[in-house]
Amino acid sequence: MVVVMKAEATEEDIQRVAEKVRDAGGEAFVSRGKYQTIIGLVGDTTRFTSLPLQLMPGVENVMRIGKPYKMVARGLHPAPTTIKVGTAAVGRDSFALIAGPCAVESEEQAMAAASAAKAAGASILRGGAYKPRTSPYSFQGLGERGLEILAECRAETGLPIVTEVVDASHVEHVAAVADCLQVGTRNMQNFELLKEVGQTHKPTMLKRGMAATIEEWLMAAEYVAQRGNQEIILCERGIRTFEPATRNTLDLSGMIVAQQETHLPVIVDPSHATGRKELVAPMARAALAAGADAVMIDVHPNPEDALCDGPQALTPDEVAVVGAELAALARALGRRMA
Ligand code: PEP
Ligand code: MN
């Protein structure tokens, strides 16, 4: 961190800042310019960020230079990480298709969606048992029974499962079934949930908050990593903008920035990003072309009867087409399908 002193700051002001930093266990290097003095802070920056240096007399500006996230940053870990999810893997050396129903509604519906996912070339099955719905009157998911159905789908198809955990008190029993936990957009900054997930050793897919900056998203990942779980997959799922034509706005460049900033795999969910089925395939192809590590797509045997997110769900036939297109594009780009 660097503290820039005002031109009129006195020697006393400068010394007061330097002492405050030393009292916090850091070192302060004072560099006197012709017009302004700057003070470089060296040491564990987490100790300085909470100091009210900005309020001290003579201080003009306090600037952070290093990244606030450490464990998920590329700095400490330049090579990209591949995360194993059951028998599958998500990382930069292959491209994965994750597919399945938005919500598990019944055994029959989930099984049909799971076999469609498998037939389309998916290596991981998605499906929500606990659904964080905007309206309390909407279908809230089958809960425990939904988890059992997902386990049956895994037994039938051999696909590992990613499913959402919505509350810190659910982490243990969801983790007992899931191969990968999902933290949804609405919970990206539920820090107690993140800490709990961080104490498991389950791979965790962390979706980007719908109004979160990339830095906030990576800080959320840092919460999980800092508690001991570094098995994190980041998922860009669209952000809120002023544009109402799509449910959200897919931030593809944000996906790339996140890949540059961290060693973690970054994937894209074109279903929740667009909310419109006809946009899912083109955005999935765009995500692959831009270098995403996987895409996650909603599938439903009868989208018109879906209890959750029907307008964005692909039918089994439609997802088979997308799966084939992605495989062809991956080949053309020299990427292996996971
Ligand atoms: C989901 O993937 O089922 C979901 C609820 O997504 P999001 O948290 O991105 O809205
Ligand atoms: Mn959904």
Coordinates of C-alpha atoms and ligand atoms in Angstrom, one line a residue:
M1 CA 0.0 0.0 0.0
V2 CA 1.1 3.6 -0.6
V3 CA 0.0 6.6 1.4
V4 CA 0.2 9.9 -0.6
M5 CA 0.7 12.9 1.6
K6 CA -0.8 16.3 0.8
A7 CA 1.7 19.0 -0.5
E8 CA 1.1 20.9 2.8
A9 CA 1.6 17.9 5.1
T10 CA 4.0 18.6 7.9
E11 CA 6.9 16.5 9.0
E12 CA 4.9 15.7 12.1
D13 CA 2.0 14.4 9.9
I14 CA 4.4 12.2 8.0
Q15 CA 5.9 10.7 11.2
R16 CA 2.5 10.1 12.7
V17 CA 1.5 8.0 9.7
A18 CA 4.8 6.1 9.7
E19 CA 4.4 5.4 13.5
K20 CA 0.8 4.1 13.0
V21 CA 2.1 1.7 10.4
R22 CA 5.0 0.5 12.6
D23 CA 2.6 0.1 15.5
A24 CA 0.6 -2.3 13.3
G25 CA 3.7 -4.4 12.7
G26 CA 4.6 -3.0 9.3
E27 CA 7.4 -1.0 7.9
A28 CA 7.0 2.5 6.4
F29 CA 9.4 3.8 3.8
V30 CA 9.2 7.6 3.4
S31 CA 10.0 9.0 0.0
R32 CA 10.2 12.7 -0.2
G33 CA 9.5 14.4 -3.5
K34 CA 9.9 18.0 -4.5
Y35 CA 6.2 18.7 -3.9
Q36 CA 4.8 15.6 -2.2
T37 CA 5.8 12.9 0.1
I38 CA 4.7 9.3 -0.4
I39 CA 5.0 6.5 2.2
G40 CA 5.3 2.9 1.1
L41 CA 3.9 0.4 3.5
V42 CA 5.5 -3.0 3.6
G43 CA 4.3 -6.1 5.5
D44 CA 1.1 -8.0 5.9
T45 CA -1.3 -5.6 4.1
T46 CA -4.3 -7.2 5.8
R47 CA -3.1 -5.3 9.0
F48 CA -3.1 -2.0 7.2
T49 CA -6.3 -2.1 5.3
S50 CA -8.3 -1.6 8.5
L51 CA -6.2 1.4 9.7
P52 CA -8.0 4.7 9.3
L53 CA -5.0 6.2 7.5
Q54 CA -7.2 8.2 5.2
L55 CA -8.5 10.2 8.2
M56 CA -5.1 11.2 9.5
P57 CA -4.0 14.8 9.1
G58 CA -1.9 15.5 6.0
V59 CA -3.0 12.4 4.2
E60 CA -4.3 12.9 0.6
N61 CA -4.9 9.4 -0.6
V62 CA -4.3 5.8 0.4
M63 CA -3.8 3.3 -2.5
R64 CA -3.7 -0.4 -2.4
I65 CA -1.2 -1.9 -4.9
G66 CA -1.3 -5.6 -4.2
K67 CA -4.4 -7.8 -4.8
P68 CA -6.8 -8.2 -1.9
Y69 CA -7.2 -11.9 -2.7
K70 CA -4.1 -14.0 -2.3
M71 CA -4.9 -17.7 -2.3
V72 CA -7.0 -17.7 -5.5
A73 CA -4.7 -15.2 -7.3
R74 CA -2.4 -16.2 -10.0
G75 CA 0.5 -14.5 -8.3
L76 CA 1.1 -17.4 -5.9
H77 CA 0.0 -20.1 -8.3
P78 CA 0.7 -19.2 -11.9
A79 CA -0.4 -22.5 -13.5
P80 CA -4.2 -23.0 -14.0
T81 CA -5.8 -25.5 -11.6
T82 CA -7.9 -28.4 -12.7
I83 CA -10.7 -29.4 -10.3
K84 CA -11.8 -33.0 -10.1
V85 CA -15.6 -33.5 -9.7
G86 CA -16.1 -37.1 -9.1
T87 CA -15.0 -38.9 -12.2
A88 CA -15.0 -35.6 -14.3
A89 CA -12.6 -32.7 -14.4
V90 CA -13.0 -29.0 -15.0
G91 CA -9.9 -27.1 -16.1
R92 CA -8.0 -25.6 -18.9
D93 CA -6.8 -28.8 -20.6
S94 CA -10.3 -29.9 -21.6
F95 CA -13.8 -28.3 -22.1
A96 CA -16.7 -29.7 -20.1
L97 CA -20.4 -29.7 -20.7
I98 CA -22.5 -29.6 -17.5
A99 CA -26.2 -30.1 -18.1
G100 CA -29.4 -31.0 -16.3
P101 CA -32.6 -29.6 -14.9
C102 CA -32.7 -26.3 -13.2
A103 CA -34.7 -28.0 -10.4
V104 CA -35.4 -31.6 -9.6
E105 CA -39.2 -31.8 -9.9
S106 CA -39.8 -35.6 -9.9
E107 CA -37.9 -38.8 -10.4
E108 CA -39.2 -39.1 -13.9
Q109 CA -38.4 -35.6 -14.9
A110 CA -34.9 -35.6 -13.4
M111 CA -34.0 -39.0 -14.9
A112 CA -35.2 -37.8 -18.4
A113 CA -33.1 -34.6 -18.1
A114 CA -30.1 -36.6 -16.8
S115 CA -30.2 -39.1 -19.7
A116 CA -30.5 -36.2 -22.1
A117 CA -27.5 -34.5 -20.5
K118 CA -25.5 -37.7 -20.8
A119 CA -26.5 -38.3 -24.4
A120 CA -25.5 -34.7 -25.3
G121 CA -22.0 -35.4 -24.0
A122 CA -22.2 -33.9 -20.6
S123 CA -19.6 -35.1 -18.0
I124 CA -21.4 -33.5 -15.0
L125 CA -25.1 -33.4 -14.1
R126 CA -26.6 -30.3 -12.6
G127 CA -29.8 -30.1 -10.7
G128 CA -31.3 -28.1 -7.8
A129 CA -32.9 -29.8 -4.8
Y130 CA -32.9 -26.6 -2.8
K131 CA -34.0 -23.7 -4.9
P132 CA -33.4 -20.0 -3.9
R133 CA -36.5 -18.5 -5.6
T134 CA -37.2 -14.8 -5.9
S135 CA -40.8 -15.4 -4.9
P136 CA -41.8 -17.3 -1.8
Y137 CA -44.9 -18.5 -3.8
S138 CA -42.6 -20.3 -6.4
F139 CA -41.6 -23.9 -6.2
Q140 CA -38.9 -24.1 -3.6
G141 CA -37.4 -27.5 -4.6
L142 CA -37.9 -31.0 -3.3
G143 CA -35.1 -30.6 -0.6
E144 CA -33.9 -34.0 0.8
R145 CA -36.0 -36.0 -1.7
G146 CA -34.4 -34.0 -4.5
L147 CA -31.0 -35.1 -3.3
E148 CA -32.1 -38.7 -3.2
I149 CA -33.3 -38.4 -6.8
L150 CA -30.0 -36.8 -7.9
A151 CA -28.1 -39.7 -6.3
E152 CA -30.4 -42.1 -8.3
C153 CA -29.6 -40.2 -11.5
R154 CA -25.9 -40.5 -10.8
A155 CA -26.2 -44.2 -10.2
E156 CA -28.1 -44.6 -13.5
T157 CA -26.0 -42.3 -15.7
G158 CA -22.6 -42.4 -13.9
L159 CA -22.5 -38.6 -14.0
P160 CA -21.2 -36.8 -11.0
I161 CA -23.6 -34.2 -9.5
V162 CA -23.4 -30.5 -8.9
T163 CA -26.2 -29.1 -6.7
E164 CA -26.9 -25.9 -4.8
V165 CA -26.5 -25.4 -1.1
V166 CA -28.5 -22.4 0.1
D167 CA -27.9 -22.4 3.8
A168 CA -24.9 -22.9 6.1
S169 CA -26.8 -25.4 8.2
H170 CA -27.4 -27.6 5.0
V171 CA -23.8 -27.9 4.0
E172 CA -23.1 -31.2 5.7
H173 CA -26.1 -33.1 4.3
V174 CA -25.8 -31.6 0.8
A175 CA -22.1 -32.4 0.8
A176 CA -22.9 -36.0 1.8
V177 CA -24.6 -36.5 -1.6
A178 CA -23.1 -33.9 -4.0
D179 CA -19.9 -34.3 -5.9
C180 CA -19.7 -30.5 -6.2
L181 CA -21.5 -27.9 -4.1
Q182 CA -23.0 -24.9 -5.9
V183 CA -23.2 -21.5 -4.2
G184 CA -25.7 -19.4 -6.2
T185 CA -25.7 -15.8 -7.3
R186 CA -27.9 -14.7 -4.4
N187 CA -25.6 -16.3 -1.8
M188 CA -22.2 -15.2 -3.3
Q189 CA -21.7 -12.9 -0.4
N190 CA -23.3 -15.1 2.3
F191 CA -20.0 -15.2 4.2
E192 CA -21.2 -17.7 6.8
L193 CA -22.2 -20.1 4.0
L194 CA -18.9 -19.5 2.3
K195 CA -16.9 -20.3 5.5
E196 CA -18.9 -23.5 6.1
V197 CA -18.4 -24.6 2.5
G198 CA -14.7 -23.7 3.0
Q199 CA -14.5 -26.3 5.8
T200 CA -15.6 -29.1 3.5
H201 CA -13.2 -30.6 1.0
K202 CA -15.9 -30.7 -1.6
P203 CA -15.4 -29.0 -5.0
T204 CA -17.5 -25.9 -5.0
M205 CA -18.9 -24.0 -7.9
L206 CA -19.2 -20.3 -6.9
K207 CA -21.5 -18.4 -9.1
R208 CA -20.9 -14.7 -9.6
G209 CA -23.3 -12.4 -7.7
M210 CA -25.7 -10.7 -10.1
A211 CA -24.4 -7.3 -9.0
A212 CA -20.9 -8.3 -7.9
T213 CA -17.7 -6.9 -9.4
I214 CA -15.0 -9.4 -10.4
E215 CA -13.0 -8.4 -7.3
E216 CA -16.0 -9.1 -5.0
W217 CA -16.5 -12.5 -6.7
L218 CA -12.8 -13.4 -6.2
M219 CA -12.9 -12.2 -2.6
A220 CA -15.9 -14.5 -2.1
A221 CA -13.7 -17.3 -3.5
E222 CA -11.0 -16.3 -1.1
Y223 CA -13.3 -16.9 1.8
V224 CA -13.7 -20.5 0.7
A225 CA -10.0 -21.0 0.0
Q226 CA -8.9 -19.4 3.2
R227 CA -10.9 -21.9 5.3
G228 CA -9.0 -24.7 3.6
N229 CA -11.0 -25.6 0.5
Q230 CA -9.2 -24.6 -2.7
E231 CA -11.4 -26.8 -4.9
I232 CA -13.2 -23.9 -6.4
I233 CA -14.8 -23.4 -9.9
L234 CA -16.0 -19.9 -10.7
C235 CA -19.2 -19.5 -12.8
E236 CA -20.1 -16.4 -14.7
R237 CA -23.9 -16.4 -15.0
G238 CA -24.7 -12.9 -16.1
I239 CA -25.0 -9.7 -14.3
R240 CA -27.7 -7.1 -13.9
T241 CA -27.6 -4.3 -16.4
F242 CA -30.1 -1.7 -17.7
E243 CA -31.0 -4.1 -20.5
P244 CA -34.3 -5.9 -20.0
A245 CA -34.3 -8.0 -23.2
T246 CA -32.4 -10.7 -21.5
R247 CA -32.7 -12.0 -18.0
N248 CA -29.1 -10.9 -17.3
T249 CA -26.2 -9.7 -19.4
L250 CA -23.5 -12.4 -20.0
D251 CA -20.2 -10.8 -19.0
L252 CA -17.9 -12.8 -21.2
S253 CA -15.0 -10.4 -20.9
G254 CA -15.5 -10.7 -17.1
M255 CA -15.0 -14.5 -17.5
I256 CA -11.7 -13.8 -19.2
V257 CA -10.6 -11.3 -16.6
A258 CA -11.4 -13.8 -13.9
Q259 CA -9.2 -16.4 -15.7
Q260 CA -6.4 -13.9 -15.9
E261 CA -6.7 -13.0 -12.2
T262 CA -7.0 -16.5 -10.8
H263 CA -5.7 -20.0 -11.3
L264 CA -9.2 -21.4 -10.8
P265 CA -11.3 -22.7 -13.6
V266 CA -13.9 -20.3 -14.9
I267 CA -17.1 -21.6 -16.5
V268 CA -20.2 -19.9 -18.1
D269 CA -23.9 -20.5 -17.5
P270 CA -25.6 -19.2 -20.7
S271 CA -29.0 -20.4 -19.5
H272 CA -29.2 -18.2 -16.4
A273 CA -27.3 -15.4 -18.1
T274 CA -29.8 -15.0 -20.9
G275 CA -33.0 -16.6 -19.6
R276 CA -34.0 -17.3 -23.3
K277 CA -33.6 -20.7 -24.8
E278 CA -32.8 -19.4 -28.3
L279 CA -29.8 -17.5 -26.9
V280 CA -28.3 -20.5 -25.0
A281 CA -26.6 -22.2 -27.9
P282 CA -24.9 -19.1 -29.4
M283 CA -23.7 -17.9 -26.0
A284 CA -22.4 -21.4 -25.1
R285 CA -20.4 -21.4 -28.4
A286 CA -19.2 -17.9 -27.7
A287 CA -18.1 -19.0 -24.2
L288 CA -16.1 -21.9 -25.6
A289 CA -14.6 -19.7 -28.3
A290 CA -13.6 -17.2 -25.6
G291 CA -11.8 -19.9 -23.6
A292 CA -14.3 -20.9 -20.9
D293 CA -13.4 -24.1 -19.1
A294 CA -17.0 -25.4 -19.2
V295 CA -20.6 -24.3 -19.9
M296 CA -23.6 -25.3 -17.7
I297 CA -26.9 -25.6 -19.5
D298 CA -30.5 -26.2 -18.2
V299 CA -32.3 -29.1 -19.7
H300 CA -35.9 -30.2 -19.2
P301 CA -37.9 -33.0 -20.9
N302 CA -40.9 -30.6 -21.2
P303 CA -39.8 -27.0 -20.8
E304 CA -43.4 -25.8 -21.0
D305 CA -44.3 -27.7 -17.9
A306 CA -41.1 -26.7 -15.9
L307 CA -41.7 -25.6 -12.3
C308 CA -38.6 -23.4 -12.6
D309 CA -36.9 -21.5 -15.4
G310 CA -38.8 -23.2 -18.3
P311 CA -38.1 -20.3 -20.8
Q312 CA -34.4 -21.0 -20.7
A313 CA -34.5 -24.8 -20.7
L314 CA -33.5 -26.9 -23.7
T315 CA -35.3 -30.1 -24.7
P316 CA -33.3 -33.3 -24.9
D317 CA -33.1 -32.9 -28.7
E318 CA -32.0 -29.3 -28.5
V319 CA -29.3 -30.1 -26.0
A320 CA -28.0 -32.9 -28.2
V321 CA -27.5 -30.4 -31.0
V322 CA -25.7 -28.0 -28.7
G323 CA -23.5 -30.8 -27.4
A324 CA -22.5 -31.8 -30.9
E325 CA -21.8 -28.2 -31.9
L326 CA -19.7 -27.7 -28.9
A327 CA -17.7 -30.9 -29.6
A328 CA -17.1 -29.8 -33.2
L329 CA -16.0 -26.3 -32.1
A330 CA -13.8 -27.7 -29.4
R331 CA -12.1 -29.9 -31.9
A332 CA -11.6 -26.9 -34.3
L333 CA -10.1 -24.9 -31.4
G334 CA -7.8 -27.8 -30.4
R335 CA -9.5 -28.4 -27.2
R336 CA -10.5 -31.8 -25.9
M337 CA -14.0 -32.4 -24.6
A338 CA -13.9 -33.5 -20.9
Ligands
PEP1 C1 -29.1 -22.3 -10.7 O1 -28.0 -22.5 -11.3 O2 -29.9 -23.2 -10.5 C2 -29.3 -21.0 -10.2 C3 -30.3 -20.7 -9.3 O3 -28.5 -20.1 -10.7 P1 -28.1 -18.6 -10.2 O4 -27.7 -18.7 -8.8 O5 -27.0 -18.2 -11.1 O6 -29.4 -17.8 -10.4
MN2 MN -32.6 -21.7 -12.5

